């Protein structure tokens, strides 16, 4: 069965461009993003890996470690790394797992046989410090991901893990948020003074610090 929200993210040990990677040890107490690529030396993947390398400081600010994965071998990954830098101007600065035997891809359900029997789809798993799956995304090979959206989602996941709030459609860091329905009006007055009632079930407040 496919991994679902709240499931334990499977642990693994695998070769990577930064040496042998022990996934749980590598994540430590951080948040994590594990994202797969259909294959090495492919155009969309090249742009994606360069983009994530360019955004690394944004992931760092969010205490989030990124790990890429492709079902090719380490020597291909190493050669491809140079192409990624040549094309995007960004040097790979996070581990890229060499999952040649597809052990990790199988654990995470990254191969979707109706899309391809051999290549992974573009999966994204956001993993919390408790090693539970907090978000999954699946894109087809021909559609590159928007990594600003992944940063935005991490902002929401981290905020809503800490406060009794939810984030509305298209929410961005710093914008008003929604008080969850589990919070009574009395508790809301205490926790979120000055909140606005739009409908009895939709109460808005400033983003908690
Ligand atoms: C790409 O990264 O461009 C790609 C990879 C596999 C299939 C199609 C496109």
Coordinates of C-alpha atoms and ligand atoms in Angstrom, one line a residue:
X1 CA 0.0 0.0 0.0
X2 CA 1.2 3.5 -0.8
X3 CA 2.8 5.5 2.0
X4 CA 0.2 7.8 3.5
X5 CA 0.2 10.9 5.7
X6 CA 1.2 10.0 9.3
X7 CA 3.0 6.8 8.3
X8 CA 6.6 6.2 9.4
X9 CA 8.9 7.3 6.7
X10 CA 11.0 4.1 5.9
X11 CA 14.6 4.3 7.0
X12 CA 17.3 3.2 4.6
X13 CA 21.1 3.1 4.1
X14 CA 22.3 3.8 0.5
X15 CA 25.2 5.2 -1.5
X16 CA 25.0 8.8 -2.3
X17 CA 27.1 11.6 -3.7
X18 CA 28.0 12.5 -0.1
X19 CA 29.0 9.0 0.8
X20 CA 27.0 6.2 2.5
X21 CA 23.7 7.8 3.7
X22 CA 22.0 6.5 6.8
X23 CA 18.7 8.3 6.3
X24 CA 17.4 8.7 9.9
X25 CA 20.9 9.6 11.2
X26 CA 21.3 12.1 8.4
X27 CA 17.9 13.8 9.2
X28 CA 18.6 13.8 13.0
X29 CA 16.1 16.2 14.6
X30 CA 15.6 18.2 11.3
X31 CA 12.7 18.1 8.9
X32 CA 13.5 16.3 5.7
X33 CA 12.5 16.4 2.0
X34 CA 13.1 13.2 -0.1
X35 CA 12.5 13.7 -3.8
X36 CA 13.0 11.3 -6.7
X37 CA 14.0 11.8 -10.3
X38 CA 13.2 9.5 -13.2
X39 CA 16.8 9.1 -14.5
X40 CA 20.2 10.7 -14.7
X41 CA 21.2 12.9 -17.7
X42 CA 17.6 14.0 -18.4
X43 CA 16.7 17.6 -19.0
X44 CA 13.9 18.4 -16.5
X45 CA 15.8 16.6 -13.7
X46 CA 18.9 18.6 -14.4
X47 CA 17.0 21.9 -14.0
X48 CA 15.3 20.6 -10.8
X49 CA 18.5 19.6 -9.1
X50 CA 20.1 22.9 -9.9
X51 CA 17.1 24.7 -8.5
X52 CA 17.1 22.8 -5.2
X53 CA 20.9 23.5 -4.9
X54 CA 20.2 27.2 -5.4
X55 CA 17.5 27.1 -2.8
X56 CA 19.5 25.2 -0.2
X57 CA 19.9 28.2 2.1
X58 CA 16.0 28.5 2.2
X59 CA 15.7 24.8 3.2
X60 CA 18.5 25.4 5.8
X61 CA 16.5 28.4 7.3
X62 CA 13.6 26.0 7.8
X63 CA 15.8 23.4 9.5
X64 CA 15.1 21.0 6.6
X65 CA 17.5 18.6 5.0
X66 CA 17.0 17.7 1.3
X67 CA 17.9 14.4 -0.2
X68 CA 17.5 13.6 -4.0
X69 CA 17.2 10.2 -5.4
X70 CA 17.6 8.7 -8.9
X71 CA 17.7 5.0 -9.8
X72 CA 21.1 5.2 -11.5
X73 CA 24.6 4.4 -10.2
X74 CA 27.0 6.6 -8.3
X75 CA 29.4 7.0 -11.2
X76 CA 26.6 8.4 -13.3
X77 CA 25.5 10.7 -10.5
X78 CA 29.1 12.0 -10.2
X79 CA 29.3 12.7 -13.9
X80 CA 25.9 14.2 -14.0
X81 CA 26.7 16.6 -11.1
X82 CA 29.1 18.4 -13.3
X83 CA 26.4 18.9 -16.0
X84 CA 24.0 20.2 -13.4
X85 CA 26.6 22.8 -12.4
X86 CA 27.4 23.7 -16.0
X87 CA 23.8 24.1 -16.9
X88 CA 22.3 25.8 -13.8
X89 CA 25.4 27.4 -12.3
X90 CA 24.6 25.7 -9.0
X91 CA 26.8 23.0 -7.6
X92 CA 25.0 20.0 -6.0
X93 CA 25.2 20.7 -2.3
X94 CA 23.0 17.9 -0.9
X95 CA 23.1 14.1 -1.2
X96 CA 21.8 12.5 -4.3
X97 CA 21.0 8.8 -3.5
X98 CA 22.2 6.2 -6.1
X99 CA 19.3 3.7 -5.9
X100 CA 20.4 1.4 -8.7
X101 CA 18.7 -1.6 -7.2
X102 CA 15.5 0.5 -6.5
X103 CA 15.4 -0.6 -2.9
X104 CA 14.5 2.9 -1.7
X105 CA 12.2 3.6 -4.6
X106 CA 10.2 0.4 -3.8
X107 CA 10.0 1.3 -0.1
X108 CA 8.6 4.7 -0.9
X109 CA 6.4 3.6 -3.9
X110 CA 8.3 5.9 -6.3
X111 CA 7.8 3.5 -9.3
X112 CA 4.3 3.8 -10.8
X113 CA 4.1 0.9 -13.4
X114 CA 1.4 2.6 -15.4
X115 CA 3.8 5.6 -15.9
X116 CA 7.0 3.6 -16.3
X117 CA 8.3 0.1 -15.2
X118 CA 11.8 1.3 -14.8
X119 CA 11.9 5.0 -13.9
X120 CA 10.6 6.7 -10.8
X121 CA 8.0 9.3 -11.0
X122 CA 8.8 12.7 -9.4
X123 CA 7.8 12.0 -5.8
X124 CA 8.2 14.4 -2.9
X125 CA 8.0 13.3 0.7
X126 CA 8.2 15.9 3.5
X127 CA 9.2 14.2 6.7
X128 CA 8.8 15.7 10.2
X129 CA 11.4 15.5 13.0
X130 CA 9.3 12.6 14.4
X131 CA 10.1 10.7 11.1
X132 CA 6.4 10.7 10.1
X133 CA 5.3 11.5 6.5
X134 CA 3.8 15.0 6.6
X135 CA 3.2 15.6 2.9
X136 CA 3.4 13.6 -0.4
X137 CA 3.4 15.0 -3.9
X138 CA 3.6 13.0 -7.2
X139 CA 4.4 14.7 -10.5
X140 CA 4.9 12.9 -13.9
X141 CA 8.3 12.9 -15.6
X142 CA 7.4 15.6 -18.1
X143 CA 6.5 18.2 -15.4
X144 CA 9.2 19.9 -13.3
X145 CA 8.3 20.7 -9.8
X146 CA 7.9 24.2 -8.3
X147 CA 10.3 24.1 -5.3
X148 CA 9.0 27.5 -4.0
X149 CA 5.8 25.6 -3.4
X150 CA 7.6 23.0 -1.4
X151 CA 9.1 25.7 0.8
X152 CA 5.7 27.3 1.2
X153 CA 4.2 24.0 2.2
X154 CA 7.0 23.5 4.8
X155 CA 6.2 26.9 6.2
X156 CA 2.6 25.8 6.6
X157 CA 3.5 22.4 8.0
X158 CA 5.9 23.9 10.6
X159 CA 3.4 26.6 11.6
X160 CA 0.4 24.3 11.9
X161 CA 2.5 21.8 13.9
X162 CA 3.2 24.4 16.5
X163 CA -0.1 26.4 16.7
X164 CA -3.8 25.6 16.6
X165 CA -4.2 27.2 13.2
X166 CA -4.6 26.2 9.5
X167 CA -3.5 28.1 6.4
X168 CA -5.9 29.1 3.7
X169 CA -5.6 28.8 -0.1
X170 CA -2.5 30.4 -1.5
X171 CA -1.3 31.4 1.9
X172 CA 2.2 32.8 2.2
X173 CA 4.4 33.3 5.2
X174 CA 3.2 36.4 7.2
X175 CA -0.4 36.3 5.9
X176 CA -3.4 35.8 8.1
X177 CA -4.3 32.2 9.1
X178 CA -7.4 30.3 10.2
X179 CA -8.1 29.2 13.8
X180 CA -8.8 25.5 13.7
X181 CA -12.4 24.4 14.5
X182 CA -11.1 22.4 17.5
X183 CA -10.6 25.8 19.3
X184 CA -13.6 27.1 21.1
X185 CA -14.5 30.8 20.9
X186 CA -13.4 31.2 24.6
X187 CA -10.0 29.6 23.9
X188 CA -9.7 31.7 20.7
X189 CA -10.2 34.9 22.6
X190 CA -7.4 34.0 24.9
X191 CA -5.0 32.6 22.3
X192 CA -5.7 34.9 19.4
X193 CA -7.0 38.3 20.8
X194 CA -8.7 40.4 18.2
X195 CA -9.5 37.5 15.9
X196 CA -12.1 38.0 13.2
X197 CA -15.2 35.8 12.7
X198 CA -16.0 35.6 9.0
X199 CA -18.4 32.7 9.5
X200 CA -18.9 30.7 12.8
X201 CA -16.6 28.0 11.3
X202 CA -14.1 30.5 9.7
X203 CA -12.2 32.6 12.1
X204 CA -9.1 34.5 11.0
X205 CA -6.2 35.8 13.0
X206 CA -2.7 37.2 12.4
X207 CA 0.0 34.6 11.9
X208 CA 1.3 33.6 15.3
X209 CA 5.0 34.5 15.8
Ligands
LIG1 C1 13.4 14.8 -17.9 O1 13.9 14.9 -16.8 O2 13.4 15.7 -18.7 C2 12.6 13.5 -18.2 C3 13.0 12.4 -17.6 C4 12.3 11.2 -17.9 C5 11.3 11.2 -18.8 C6 10.9 12.4 -19.4 C7 11.6 13.6 -19.1

